[in-house]
Coordinates of C-alpha atoms in Angstrom, one line a residue:
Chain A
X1 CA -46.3 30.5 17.7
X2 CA -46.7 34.3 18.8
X3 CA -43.9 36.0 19.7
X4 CA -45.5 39.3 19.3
X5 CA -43.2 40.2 16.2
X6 CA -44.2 40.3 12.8
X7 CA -43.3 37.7 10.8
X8 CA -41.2 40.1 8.0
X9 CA -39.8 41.5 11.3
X10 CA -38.2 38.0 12.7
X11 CA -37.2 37.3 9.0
X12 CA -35.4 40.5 8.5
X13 CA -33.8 39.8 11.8
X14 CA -33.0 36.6 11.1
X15 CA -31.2 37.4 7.7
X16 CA -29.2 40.2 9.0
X17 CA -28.0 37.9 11.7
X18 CA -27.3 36.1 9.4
X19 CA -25.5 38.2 7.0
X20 CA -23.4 39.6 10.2
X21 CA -22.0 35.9 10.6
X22 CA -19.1 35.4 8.0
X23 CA -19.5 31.5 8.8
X24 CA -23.4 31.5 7.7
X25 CA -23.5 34.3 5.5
X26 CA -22.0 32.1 2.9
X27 CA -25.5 30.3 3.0
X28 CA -29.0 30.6 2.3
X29 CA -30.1 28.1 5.7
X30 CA -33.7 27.5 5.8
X31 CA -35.4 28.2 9.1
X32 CA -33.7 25.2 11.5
X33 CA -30.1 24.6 10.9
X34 CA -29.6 20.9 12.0
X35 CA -25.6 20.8 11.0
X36 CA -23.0 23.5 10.0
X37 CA -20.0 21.3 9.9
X38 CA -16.7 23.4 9.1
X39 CA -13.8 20.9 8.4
X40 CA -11.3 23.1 9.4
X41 CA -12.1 21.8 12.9
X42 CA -12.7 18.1 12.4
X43 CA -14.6 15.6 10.5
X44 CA -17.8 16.5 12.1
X45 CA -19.6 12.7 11.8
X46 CA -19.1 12.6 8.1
X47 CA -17.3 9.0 8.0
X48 CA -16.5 6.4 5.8
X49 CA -19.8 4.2 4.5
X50 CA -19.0 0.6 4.8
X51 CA -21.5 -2.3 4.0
X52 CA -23.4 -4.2 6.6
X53 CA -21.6 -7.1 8.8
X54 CA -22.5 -10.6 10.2
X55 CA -23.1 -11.3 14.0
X56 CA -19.3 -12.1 14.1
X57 CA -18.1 -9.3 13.1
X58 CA -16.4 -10.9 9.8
X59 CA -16.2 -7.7 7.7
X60 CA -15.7 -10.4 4.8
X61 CA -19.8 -10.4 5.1
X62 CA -19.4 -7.0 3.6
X63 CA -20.4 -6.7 0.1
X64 CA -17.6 -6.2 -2.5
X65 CA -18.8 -3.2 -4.0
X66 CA -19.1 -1.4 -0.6
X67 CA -16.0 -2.4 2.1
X68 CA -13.4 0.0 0.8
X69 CA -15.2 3.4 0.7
X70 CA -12.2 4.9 1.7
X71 CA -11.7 6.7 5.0
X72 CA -12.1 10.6 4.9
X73 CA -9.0 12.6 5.1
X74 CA -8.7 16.1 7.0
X75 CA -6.5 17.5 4.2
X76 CA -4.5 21.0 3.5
X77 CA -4.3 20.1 0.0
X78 CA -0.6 19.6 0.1
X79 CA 0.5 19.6 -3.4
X80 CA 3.9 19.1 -4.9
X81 CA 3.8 22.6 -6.9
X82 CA 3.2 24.8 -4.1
X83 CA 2.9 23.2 -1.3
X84 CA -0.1 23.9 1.5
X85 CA -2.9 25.6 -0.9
X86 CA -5.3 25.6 2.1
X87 CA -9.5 25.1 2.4
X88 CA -11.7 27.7 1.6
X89 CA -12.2 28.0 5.6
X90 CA -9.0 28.0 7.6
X91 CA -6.6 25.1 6.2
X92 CA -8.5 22.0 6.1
X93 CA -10.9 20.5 4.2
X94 CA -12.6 16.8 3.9
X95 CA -11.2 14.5 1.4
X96 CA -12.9 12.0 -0.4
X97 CA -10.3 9.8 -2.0
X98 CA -10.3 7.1 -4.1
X99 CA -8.1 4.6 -5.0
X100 CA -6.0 4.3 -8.6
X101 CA -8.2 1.7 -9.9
X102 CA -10.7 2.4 -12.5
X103 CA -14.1 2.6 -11.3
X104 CA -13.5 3.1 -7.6
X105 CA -15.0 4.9 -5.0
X106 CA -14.7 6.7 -2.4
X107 CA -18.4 7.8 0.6
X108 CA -18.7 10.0 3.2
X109 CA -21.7 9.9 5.1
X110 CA -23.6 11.8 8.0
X111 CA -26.4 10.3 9.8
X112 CA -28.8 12.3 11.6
X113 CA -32.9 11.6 11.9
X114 CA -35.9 13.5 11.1
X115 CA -37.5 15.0 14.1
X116 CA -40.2 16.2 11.4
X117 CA -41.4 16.2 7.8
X118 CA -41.1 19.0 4.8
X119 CA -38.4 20.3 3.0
X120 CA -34.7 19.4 4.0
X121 CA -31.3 21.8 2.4
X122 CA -28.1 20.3 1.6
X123 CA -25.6 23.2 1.0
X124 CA -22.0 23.0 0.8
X125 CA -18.2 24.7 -0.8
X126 CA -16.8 21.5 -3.1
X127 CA -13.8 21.3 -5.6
X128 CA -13.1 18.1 -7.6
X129 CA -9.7 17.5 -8.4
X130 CA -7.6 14.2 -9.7
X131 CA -3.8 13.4 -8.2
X132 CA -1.2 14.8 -10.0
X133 CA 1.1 12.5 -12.2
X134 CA 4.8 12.9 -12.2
X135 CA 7.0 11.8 -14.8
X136 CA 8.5 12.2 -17.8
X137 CA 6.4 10.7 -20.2
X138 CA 4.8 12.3 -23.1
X139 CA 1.6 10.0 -22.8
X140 CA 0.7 11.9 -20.0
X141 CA -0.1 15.2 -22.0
X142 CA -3.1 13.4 -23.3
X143 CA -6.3 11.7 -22.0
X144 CA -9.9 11.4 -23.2
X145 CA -9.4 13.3 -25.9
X146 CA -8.1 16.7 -23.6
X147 CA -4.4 17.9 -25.1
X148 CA -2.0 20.0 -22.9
X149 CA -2.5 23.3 -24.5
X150 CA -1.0 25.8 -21.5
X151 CA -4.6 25.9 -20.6
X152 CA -6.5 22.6 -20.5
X153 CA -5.2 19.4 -18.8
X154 CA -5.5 16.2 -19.0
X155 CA -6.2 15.7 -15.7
X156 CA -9.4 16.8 -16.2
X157 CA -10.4 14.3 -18.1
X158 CA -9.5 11.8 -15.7
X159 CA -11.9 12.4 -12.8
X160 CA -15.0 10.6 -13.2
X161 CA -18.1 11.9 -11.0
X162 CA -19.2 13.2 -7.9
X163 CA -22.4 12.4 -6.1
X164 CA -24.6 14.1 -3.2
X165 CA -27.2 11.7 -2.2
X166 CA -29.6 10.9 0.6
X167 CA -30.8 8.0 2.1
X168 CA -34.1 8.5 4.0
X169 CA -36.6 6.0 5.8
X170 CA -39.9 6.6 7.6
X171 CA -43.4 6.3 7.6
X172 CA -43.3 2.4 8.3
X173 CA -40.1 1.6 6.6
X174 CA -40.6 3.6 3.4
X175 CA -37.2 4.1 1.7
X176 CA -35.9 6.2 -0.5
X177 CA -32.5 7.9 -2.2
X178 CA -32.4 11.4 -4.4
X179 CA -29.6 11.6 -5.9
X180 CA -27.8 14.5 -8.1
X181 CA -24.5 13.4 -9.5
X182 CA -22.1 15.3 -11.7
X183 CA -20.6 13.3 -14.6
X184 CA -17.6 15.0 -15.6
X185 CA -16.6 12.1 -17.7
X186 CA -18.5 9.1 -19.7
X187 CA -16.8 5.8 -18.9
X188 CA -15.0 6.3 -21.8
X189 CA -12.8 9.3 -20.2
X190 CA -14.6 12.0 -22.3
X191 CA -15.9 14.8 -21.1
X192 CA -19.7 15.1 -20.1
X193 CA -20.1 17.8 -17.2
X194 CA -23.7 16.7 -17.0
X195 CA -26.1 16.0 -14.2
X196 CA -27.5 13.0 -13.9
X197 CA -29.7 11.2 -11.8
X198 CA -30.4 7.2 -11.0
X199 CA -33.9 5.8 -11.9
X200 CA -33.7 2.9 -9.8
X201 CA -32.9 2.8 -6.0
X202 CA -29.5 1.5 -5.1
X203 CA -28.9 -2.2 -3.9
X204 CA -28.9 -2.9 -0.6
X205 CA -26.9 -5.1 1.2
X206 CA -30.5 -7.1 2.4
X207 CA -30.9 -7.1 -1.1
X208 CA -27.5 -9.6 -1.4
X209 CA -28.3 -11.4 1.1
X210 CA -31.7 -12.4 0.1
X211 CA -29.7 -13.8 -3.0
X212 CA -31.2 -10.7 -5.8
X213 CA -28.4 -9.1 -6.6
X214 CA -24.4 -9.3 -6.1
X215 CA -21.7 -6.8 -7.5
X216 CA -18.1 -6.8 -7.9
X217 CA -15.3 -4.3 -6.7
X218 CA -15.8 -1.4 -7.8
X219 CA -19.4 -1.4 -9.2
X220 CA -20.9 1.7 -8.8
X221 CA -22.9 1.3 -5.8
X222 CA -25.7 4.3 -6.3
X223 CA -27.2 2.5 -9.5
X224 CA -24.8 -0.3 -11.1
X225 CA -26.0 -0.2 -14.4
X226 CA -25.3 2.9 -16.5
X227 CA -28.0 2.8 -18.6
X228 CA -30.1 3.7 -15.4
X229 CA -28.7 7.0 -15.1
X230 CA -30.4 9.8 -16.8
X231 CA -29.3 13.7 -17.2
X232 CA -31.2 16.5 -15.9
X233 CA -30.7 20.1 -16.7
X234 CA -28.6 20.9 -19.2
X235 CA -24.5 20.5 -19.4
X236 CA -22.6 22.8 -16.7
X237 CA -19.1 23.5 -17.0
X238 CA -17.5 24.1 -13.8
X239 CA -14.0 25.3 -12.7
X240 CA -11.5 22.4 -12.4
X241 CA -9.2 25.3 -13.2
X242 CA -6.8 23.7 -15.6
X243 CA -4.3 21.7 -13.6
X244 CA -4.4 19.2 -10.6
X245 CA -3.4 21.8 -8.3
X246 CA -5.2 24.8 -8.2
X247 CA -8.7 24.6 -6.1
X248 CA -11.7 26.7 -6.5
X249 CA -14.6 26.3 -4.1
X250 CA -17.8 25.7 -5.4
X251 CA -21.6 26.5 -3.8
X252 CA -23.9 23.9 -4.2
X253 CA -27.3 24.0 -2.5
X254 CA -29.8 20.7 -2.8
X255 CA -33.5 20.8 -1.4
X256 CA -35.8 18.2 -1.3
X257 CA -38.7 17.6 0.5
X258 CA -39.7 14.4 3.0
X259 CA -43.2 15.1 3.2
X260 CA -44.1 14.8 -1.0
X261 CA -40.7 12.3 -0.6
X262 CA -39.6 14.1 -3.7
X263 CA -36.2 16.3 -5.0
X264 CA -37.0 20.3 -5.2
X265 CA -33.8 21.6 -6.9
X266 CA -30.5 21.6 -7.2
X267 CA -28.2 25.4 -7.6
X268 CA -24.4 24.6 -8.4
X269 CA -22.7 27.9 -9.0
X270 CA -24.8 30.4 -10.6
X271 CA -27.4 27.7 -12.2
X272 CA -30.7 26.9 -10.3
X273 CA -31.9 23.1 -12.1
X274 CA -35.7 22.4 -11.4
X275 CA -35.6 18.6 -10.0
X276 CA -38.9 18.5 -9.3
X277 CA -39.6 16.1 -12.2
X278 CA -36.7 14.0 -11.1
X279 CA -38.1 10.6 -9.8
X280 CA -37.6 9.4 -7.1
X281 CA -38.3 5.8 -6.6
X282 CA -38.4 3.8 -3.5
X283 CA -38.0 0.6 -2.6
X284 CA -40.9 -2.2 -2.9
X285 CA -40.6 -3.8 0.5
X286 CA -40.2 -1.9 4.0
X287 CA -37.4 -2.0 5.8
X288 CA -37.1 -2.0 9.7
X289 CA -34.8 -0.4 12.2
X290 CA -34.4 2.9 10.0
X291 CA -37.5 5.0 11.5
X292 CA -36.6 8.2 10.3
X293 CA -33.5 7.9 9.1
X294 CA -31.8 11.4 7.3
X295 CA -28.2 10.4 5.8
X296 CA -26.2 12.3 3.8
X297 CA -23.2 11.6 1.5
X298 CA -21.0 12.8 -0.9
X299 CA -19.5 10.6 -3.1
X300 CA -16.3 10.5 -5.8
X301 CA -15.8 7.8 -8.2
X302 CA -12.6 7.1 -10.8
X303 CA -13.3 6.1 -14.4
X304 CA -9.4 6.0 -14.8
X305 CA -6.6 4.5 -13.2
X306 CA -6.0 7.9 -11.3
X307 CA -6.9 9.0 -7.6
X308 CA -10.1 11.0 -8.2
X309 CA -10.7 14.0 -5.0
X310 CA -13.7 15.2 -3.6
X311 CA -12.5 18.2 -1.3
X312 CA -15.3 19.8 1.2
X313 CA -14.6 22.5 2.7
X314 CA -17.9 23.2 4.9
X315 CA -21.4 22.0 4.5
X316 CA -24.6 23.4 6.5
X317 CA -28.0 21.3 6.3
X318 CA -31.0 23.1 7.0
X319 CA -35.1 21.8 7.5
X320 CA -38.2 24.4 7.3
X321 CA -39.7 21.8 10.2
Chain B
X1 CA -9.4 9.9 14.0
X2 CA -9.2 6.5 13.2
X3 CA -8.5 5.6 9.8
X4 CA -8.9 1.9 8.2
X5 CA -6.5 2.3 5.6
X6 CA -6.9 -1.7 5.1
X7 CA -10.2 -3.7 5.8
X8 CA -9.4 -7.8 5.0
X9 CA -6.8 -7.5 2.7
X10 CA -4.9 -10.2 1.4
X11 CA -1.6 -8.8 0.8
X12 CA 1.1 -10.8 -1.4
X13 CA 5.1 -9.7 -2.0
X14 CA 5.2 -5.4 -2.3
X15 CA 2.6 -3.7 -1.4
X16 CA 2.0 0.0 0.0
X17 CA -1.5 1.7 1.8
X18 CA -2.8 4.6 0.2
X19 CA -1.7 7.9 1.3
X20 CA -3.3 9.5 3.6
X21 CA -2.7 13.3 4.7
X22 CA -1.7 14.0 8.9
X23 CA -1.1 17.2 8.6
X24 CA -3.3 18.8 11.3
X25 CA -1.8 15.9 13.3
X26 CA 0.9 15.8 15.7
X27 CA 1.9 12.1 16.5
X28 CA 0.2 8.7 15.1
X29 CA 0.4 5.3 15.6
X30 CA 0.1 2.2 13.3
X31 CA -2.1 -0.8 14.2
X32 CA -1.3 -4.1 11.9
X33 CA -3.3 -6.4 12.4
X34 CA -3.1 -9.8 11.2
X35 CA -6.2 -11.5 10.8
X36 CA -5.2 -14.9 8.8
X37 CA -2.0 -16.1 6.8
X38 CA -1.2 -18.6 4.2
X39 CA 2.0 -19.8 3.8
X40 CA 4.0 -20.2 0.7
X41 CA 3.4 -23.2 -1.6
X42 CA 6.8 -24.4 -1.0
X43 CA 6.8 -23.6 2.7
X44 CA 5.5 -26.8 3.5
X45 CA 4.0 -28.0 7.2
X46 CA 2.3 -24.4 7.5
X47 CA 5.3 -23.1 8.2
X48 CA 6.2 -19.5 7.5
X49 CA 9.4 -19.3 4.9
X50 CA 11.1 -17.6 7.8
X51 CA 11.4 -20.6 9.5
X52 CA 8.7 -20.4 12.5
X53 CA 5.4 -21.8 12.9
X54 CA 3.9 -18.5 13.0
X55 CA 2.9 -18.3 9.3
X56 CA 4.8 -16.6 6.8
X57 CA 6.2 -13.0 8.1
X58 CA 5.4 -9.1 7.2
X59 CA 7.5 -6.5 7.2
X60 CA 6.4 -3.1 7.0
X61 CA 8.0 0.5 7.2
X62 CA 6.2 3.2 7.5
X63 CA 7.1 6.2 5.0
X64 CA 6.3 10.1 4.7
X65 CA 5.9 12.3 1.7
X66 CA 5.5 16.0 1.1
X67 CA 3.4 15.5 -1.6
X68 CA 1.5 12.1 -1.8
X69 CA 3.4 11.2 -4.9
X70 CA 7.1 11.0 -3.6
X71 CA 7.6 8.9 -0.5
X72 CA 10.7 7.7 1.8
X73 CA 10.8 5.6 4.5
X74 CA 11.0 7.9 7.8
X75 CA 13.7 6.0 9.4
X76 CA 15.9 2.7 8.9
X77 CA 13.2 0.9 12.1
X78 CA 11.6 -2.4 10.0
X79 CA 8.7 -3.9 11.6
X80 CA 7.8 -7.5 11.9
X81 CA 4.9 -9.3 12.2
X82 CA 4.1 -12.7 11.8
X83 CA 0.9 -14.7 13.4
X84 CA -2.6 -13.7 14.1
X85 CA -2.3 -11.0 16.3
X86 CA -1.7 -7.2 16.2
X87 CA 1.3 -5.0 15.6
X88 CA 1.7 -1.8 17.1
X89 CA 4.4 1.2 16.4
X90 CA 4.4 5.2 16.7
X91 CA 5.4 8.0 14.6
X92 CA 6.2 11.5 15.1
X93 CA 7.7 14.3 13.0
X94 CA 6.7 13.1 10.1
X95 CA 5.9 15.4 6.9
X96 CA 2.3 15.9 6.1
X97 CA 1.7 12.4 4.0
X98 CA 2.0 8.5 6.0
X99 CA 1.9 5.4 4.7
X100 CA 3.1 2.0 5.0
X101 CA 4.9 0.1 2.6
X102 CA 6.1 -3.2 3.0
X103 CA 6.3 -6.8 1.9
X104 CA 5.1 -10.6 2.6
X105 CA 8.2 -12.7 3.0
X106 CA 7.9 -15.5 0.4
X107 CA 6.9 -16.3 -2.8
X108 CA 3.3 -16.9 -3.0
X109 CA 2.8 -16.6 0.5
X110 CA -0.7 -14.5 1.9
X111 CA -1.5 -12.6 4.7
X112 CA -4.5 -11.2 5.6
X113 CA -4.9 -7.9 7.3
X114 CA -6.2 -4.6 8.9
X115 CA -4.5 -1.7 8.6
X116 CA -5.3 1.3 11.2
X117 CA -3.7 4.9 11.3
X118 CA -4.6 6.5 14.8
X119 CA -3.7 9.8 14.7
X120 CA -4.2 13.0 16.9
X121 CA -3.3 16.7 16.9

């Protein structure tokens, strides 16, 4: 295209409009922004993921492991210390929540489509938190190994992991997930604060049906077995900030590409991780009516018997096509 | 929104939905829906322990919180249902946190169920 500027001329323009926008300034877009959802004014299509469904309707056709995602909340993380601490953006944010059972979890999803191929940016301002517990036991001063000490909590040792994931389709039915998850904590409550990432695509509900796999409640849907998980980049401590109550927003920025069908890499904070070495494997057969899928989700899953939070407070994806 | 705060759930004796946070919102409205029911063992005939022939009966009451850990019921109103089929109440002025607590009315008896919060700003 010839617009009869200079390409460092529309660039320069382009970033100073940019920087003049206190919305989009908190981003790095790439060239096409296809969604800057702001949850201070709605949900914005990020919904609860749910299985697939007979003819009928019977949602018990659902899979075990994936009818009670959990419906997003629009929350002003109301807290019983302070009250309304508010979103980084106005008051609310999106809430991920799962239930009190160990191993549960809790999806948001977008859906869009690809109108193109080439590299595709996730960013977004996230805070992990678990539910307070109230009561007058001294149990609760301990978990996994974190003691009360007037500066760590024990609540931080009971939230589990968080996930950003895709789930992409095209070319004829080729599918494909990338996947960055943090593991705040092993199974065993301890802390990890490591990335990790799944080597094996995540079971489909065609999959069930055609009789080759079936999981229970509560199975971690993204890759069920945890030896399949592998880390990537080294251990990142972020900032849970000590108690249950106190939220700090953190920048994360994914980028992959659709045309190599591979990750790119992942910054969290002030750490850029190379995921370009990260596999990403797709499934054998095709699958139909998916032609060009482009979903998005964050997920937040409980290794304890504690509500595990994934708060959002914006996220903007971006395309260079 | 719309939230499905229950998706086929068998609920048996106490039970309460997860909390969820209205804030933003101004009123709401419950949607219980009954989708199948077994009665308790010692019912007998299919019939509910309440006596009818609708299946064994569910109260519910729906409850606010500041918090999300602390609840109360928001008034003294008791709903009832009881029979495939969908029960409908609103609620306004209530704190930031809803839920619904409530409880199938007989030993062992089952009743399976959606669960929908509809609320709007």
């Amino acid at each position: 295209m010839n617009t009869g500027t200079s390409n460092n001329t529309r660039d320069e323009l382009r970033e100073a409009i940019i920087a003049a926008d206190p919305r989009l300034s908190r981003f790095r877009p790439l060239p096409r922004i296809l969604s800057h959802d702001e949850f201070n004014s709605g949900t914005h299509g990020w919904c609860e993921l749910i299985g697939n469904y007979d003819g009928n309707g019977n949602l018990d056709t659902v899979d075990d492991h994936m009818r009670d995602f959990r419906p997003p909340q629009l929350s002003a993380c109301n807290f019983f210390d302070i009250g309304t601490h508010g979103a980084m953006s106005g008051t609310y944010s999106l809430k991920l929540a799962t239930r009190p059972i160990t191993g549960h979890t809790a999806v948001g999803i977008r859906r869009l489509t690809m109108s193109g191929r080439g590299r595709v940016q996730l960013e977004a301002y996230l805070a992990f938190k678990t539910e307070a517990t109230l009561g007058n036991d001294p149990a609760l001063n301990t978990f996994g190994g974190v003691a009360w000490d007037g500066n760590l909590h024990p609540s931080e040792a009971q939230f589990g992991a968080f996930t950003m994931a895709t789930d992409i389709c095209g070319d004829g039915g080729l599918r494909y997930h990338t996947v960055a998850r943090y593991q705040n904590t092993d199974l065993d409550n301890r802390l990890a604060r490591q990335w990790v990432y799944p080597a094996v695509p995540e079971p489909t509900p065609r999959e069930h049906f055609q009789g080759k796999v079936k999981l229970q409640y509560g199975a971690d849907f993204t890759a069920p077995n945890p030896e399949d998980w592998h880390p990537f980049g080294e251990p990142q401590e972020l900032c849970y900030n000590e108690v249950p109550t106190k939220v700090n927003w953190h920048y994360v920025r994914w980028q992959l590409d659709t045309e190599k069908r591979r990750n790119i890499e992942l910054q969290v904070n002030d750490r850029i991780m190379d995921m370009s070495e990260v596999p990403v494997p797709p499934y054998e057969e095709g699958y139909d009516s998916l032609e060009n899928l482009l979903n998005f989700y964050f997920s937040v899953r409980t290794h304890a018997p504690v509500r595990n939070f994934l708060y959002i407070d914006s996220v903007l994806i971006s395309v260079d096509w | 929104m719309t939230a499905v705060l229950e998706r086929n759930t068998t609920l048996e004796g106490e039970f309460a939905t997860e909390p969820y946070e209205v804030a933003w919102a101004v009123e709401a409205r419950w949607f219980v829906q009954i989708l199948s029911a077994e009665p308790a063992p010692d019912a007998g005939g299919g019939n509910g322990s309440n006596g009818s022939t609708a299946g064994p009966g569910l109260r519910l009451v729906t409850q606010v919180s500041p918090d999300g850990i602390t609840w109360c019921d928001v008034d003294d109103a008791e709903r009832v249902a009881a029979g495939a089929g969908l029960t409908s109440w609103p609620v306004r002025e209530f704190g930031h946190w809803l839920r619904v607590r409530g409880y199938v009315e007989g030993a062992g008896a089952k009743v399976k169920v959606r669960i929908y919060l509809a609320v709007k700003g």
